[in-house]
Amino acid sequence: MSVTSLMSAISGTGRDHNRGGYSRPVYSGAELDLRSWFIVEASARGLDVETDRNGIIWAWWDAPSGDRTGAIVTGSHLDSVPGGGAFDGPLGVASALAAVDVLRAQGRRPERAIAIAVFPEEEGSRFGIACLGSRILTGAIPIERALALKDDEGTTFAECSAKVGLDPAHMGPDPVRLGRLGAFIELHVEQGRGLIDLGQPVAIGSSILGHGRWRLSFTGQGNHAGTTLMRDRHDPLVAAGALIGQIPGIAMRFDGARATVGRLQPVPGGTNVIASRVDMWLDVRHPDDAVTAQVVTEISSRSELLAAEQGCTVTVREESLSPTVSFDSELRRHLEIALPDAPVLDTGAGHDAGILATHIPTAMLFVRNPTGVSHAQEEHVEDADAEAGALVLAEVLTSELGV
């Protein structure tokens, strides 16, 4: 089956008619529907499907020996950011299924096992930690912290996991499973416009920029919007707003830095209420981890000054931090041999491949996005490029990688 057909089958799942695009938070009805869709599609291809104790779905195409040691893994995720695009995550999963179809049509049989993996909570849009599934698998986050994470409704990750049939008591690092894996190759929509400018449909990933998320909590005095004079206010939202306006200028002083506030939550959030607290989430990225730290330090210092001007206080707490990742050089060499014309690009977006890279060789393929827009409904992939990506993925799963 073509990638286009597979993507079309899920095009109505999780549409967000308020934000536009798709909202598919982990273990929501929409994401669970997509997980079921994948299980049906993988099972229809005769793959051996299992959901591990951490909620990661694995679909195995075994070698004749039945040995899964040194398996080549591909795949991605099915959850989305609020109002995200159609391709971020699902394209990699659909392309993996299509690549299996291509190899079978060519009469190929793997010399070592191939698996398609679907990781939960890659975006971190529900529980705040990106790549949570792969972090738990690898031990990159303490399981106690992961299980205690709460969504906006106050539901913990442990409670949410239990509701979908997982046992929180058995969740955590899985070194035995990791030890079976020989390599992970993740295909993903390009989240930028490098390929459209280069006129190429597919690129090889070189690295992922270091990135992290921080929560800044401004605390002031909640009060009545109508009876409190302007001179008597201690409004944390004014301090937070002033900081947001200065963040672009701070980031632009560091070449290549990106700093974003995409979420702001005033408490209690009433129209006629001066907020008592405002939480804002800061995303900072740069190829040099030391520069990332500098940007955060500068923003933190500025937040303290602006909070003091309003008679408020502020705290800054790191929620997640992923250092810059360079993909495995030997695996990348295999990809460059298989794809001699493909450009090599880095990415400012985080991926499960980056988390797994500290444990197994990983690589990435990017498929052209003509809009250059991602994490928004304008994200797009032309049908021809989607099919080219699946063919490329099938190609890199050939003889040099054990198929």
XYZ file of C-alpha atoms in Angstrom, residues 148-308:
161
model
C 4.188 11.665 38.666
C 3.867 14.041 35.696
C 0.424 15.628 35.455
C -1.611 16.881 32.523
C -3.743 20.044 32.635
C -6.600 18.103 34.216
C -4.413 16.894 37.073
C -4.253 13.302 35.810
C -0.862 11.711 36.417
C 0.991 9.802 33.744
C 0.704 6.730 35.973
C -3.082 7.080 36.126
C -3.333 7.697 32.387
C -1.131 4.697 31.612
C -3.203 2.446 33.871
C -6.379 3.510 32.062
C -4.977 2.190 28.764
C -3.991 -1.135 30.278
C -0.384 -0.566 31.329
C 0.903 -1.411 34.797
C 2.820 1.582 36.207
C 4.587 -0.727 38.660
C 6.281 -2.472 35.731
C 7.212 0.632 33.732
C 10.800 1.864 33.544
C 14.139 1.346 31.771
C 14.313 -1.753 29.601
C 17.984 -2.604 28.990
C 17.122 -6.095 27.733
C 14.980 -4.713 24.915
C 17.528 -2.022 24.111
C 20.218 -4.676 23.951
C 18.359 -6.409 21.097
C 18.368 -3.343 18.891
C 21.122 -2.864 16.333
C 20.102 0.518 14.894
C 17.188 2.955 14.645
C 16.415 4.889 11.463
C 13.634 7.453 11.809
C 11.975 9.013 8.776
C 10.300 12.344 9.483
C 8.774 15.279 7.661
C 11.324 18.076 7.411
C 10.485 20.775 9.925
C 12.024 23.626 7.974
C 12.729 24.560 4.370
C 16.200 23.204 3.653
C 15.045 20.682 1.058
C 12.729 23.012 -0.841
C 15.598 25.457 -1.241
C 17.903 22.641 -2.380
C 15.341 21.109 -4.756
C 15.667 17.643 -3.214
C 12.917 15.308 -1.924
C 14.875 13.549 0.858
C 17.781 14.460 3.147
C 19.993 12.562 5.577
C 20.078 13.909 9.122
C 23.415 14.893 10.630
C 22.477 16.110 14.098
C 19.771 17.454 16.404
C 20.290 20.811 18.049
C 20.472 20.798 21.828
C 17.205 21.961 23.308
C 15.276 22.200 26.537
C 12.112 23.423 28.205
C 11.906 25.628 31.249
C 8.910 26.765 33.311
C 8.971 30.324 34.614
C 6.443 31.047 37.361
C 5.760 34.713 38.100
C 3.968 35.281 41.420
C 2.198 38.499 42.384
C -1.008 39.534 44.115
C -4.350 38.430 42.768
C -6.938 41.179 42.990
C -10.051 42.793 41.517
C -9.644 44.267 38.024
C -12.056 47.092 38.704
C -11.201 48.219 42.219
C -7.410 47.965 42.218
C -5.669 51.132 41.029
C -2.874 50.682 38.515
C -0.281 52.022 40.960
C -1.334 49.461 43.585
C -0.966 46.375 41.431
C 1.533 43.531 41.602
C 0.564 41.927 38.318
C 2.630 38.893 37.294
C 1.105 38.889 33.811
C 2.596 42.327 33.125
C 6.035 41.016 34.127
C 5.630 37.879 32.014
C 4.432 39.887 29.022
C 7.385 42.255 29.278
C 9.773 39.302 29.313
C 8.120 37.685 26.292
C 8.616 40.903 24.358
C 12.347 40.906 25.157
C 13.114 37.233 24.526
C 13.565 37.551 20.724
C 16.152 40.285 21.191
C 18.043 38.223 23.759
C 18.117 35.161 21.506
C 19.241 37.144 18.470
C 22.430 38.155 20.261
C 23.516 34.492 20.081
C 24.022 33.385 16.493
C 21.876 30.351 15.709
C 19.888 30.440 18.961
C 16.110 29.945 19.007
C 13.983 30.921 22.007
C 10.207 30.572 22.108
C 7.317 31.033 24.504
C 4.389 29.087 23.110
C 2.364 28.581 26.245
C 1.195 30.975 28.942
C -1.143 30.075 31.806
C -2.481 32.787 34.151
C -3.959 31.722 37.476
C -6.897 31.897 38.129
C -7.488 33.067 34.548
C -10.565 35.257 34.968
C -11.290 38.169 32.624
C -11.947 40.557 35.515
C -9.232 39.192 37.802
C -5.643 40.324 38.212
C -3.654 37.081 38.105
C -1.961 35.840 41.251
C 0.482 33.681 39.291
C 1.478 33.211 35.672
C 3.263 30.140 34.395
C 5.053 30.368 31.056
C 7.027 27.737 29.222
C 10.288 28.615 27.498
C 11.850 26.537 24.698
C 15.527 27.256 23.903
C 17.696 25.578 21.241
C 21.245 25.933 19.907
C 23.900 23.618 18.406
C 26.276 24.489 21.262
C 24.900 23.373 24.627
C 26.957 26.040 26.401
C 25.214 28.718 24.346
C 21.816 27.223 25.208
C 22.753 27.595 28.873
C 23.857 31.196 28.300
C 20.564 32.117 26.650
C 18.573 30.605 29.516
C 20.751 32.374 32.102
C 20.245 35.711 30.381
C 16.477 35.230 30.143
C 16.332 34.137 33.784
C 18.233 37.226 34.918
C 15.978 39.467 32.883
C 12.879 37.777 34.340
C 14.026 38.621 37.869
C 14.465 42.295 37.003
C 11.099 42.551 35.286
C 9.343 40.709 38.099
C 10.863 43.058 40.676
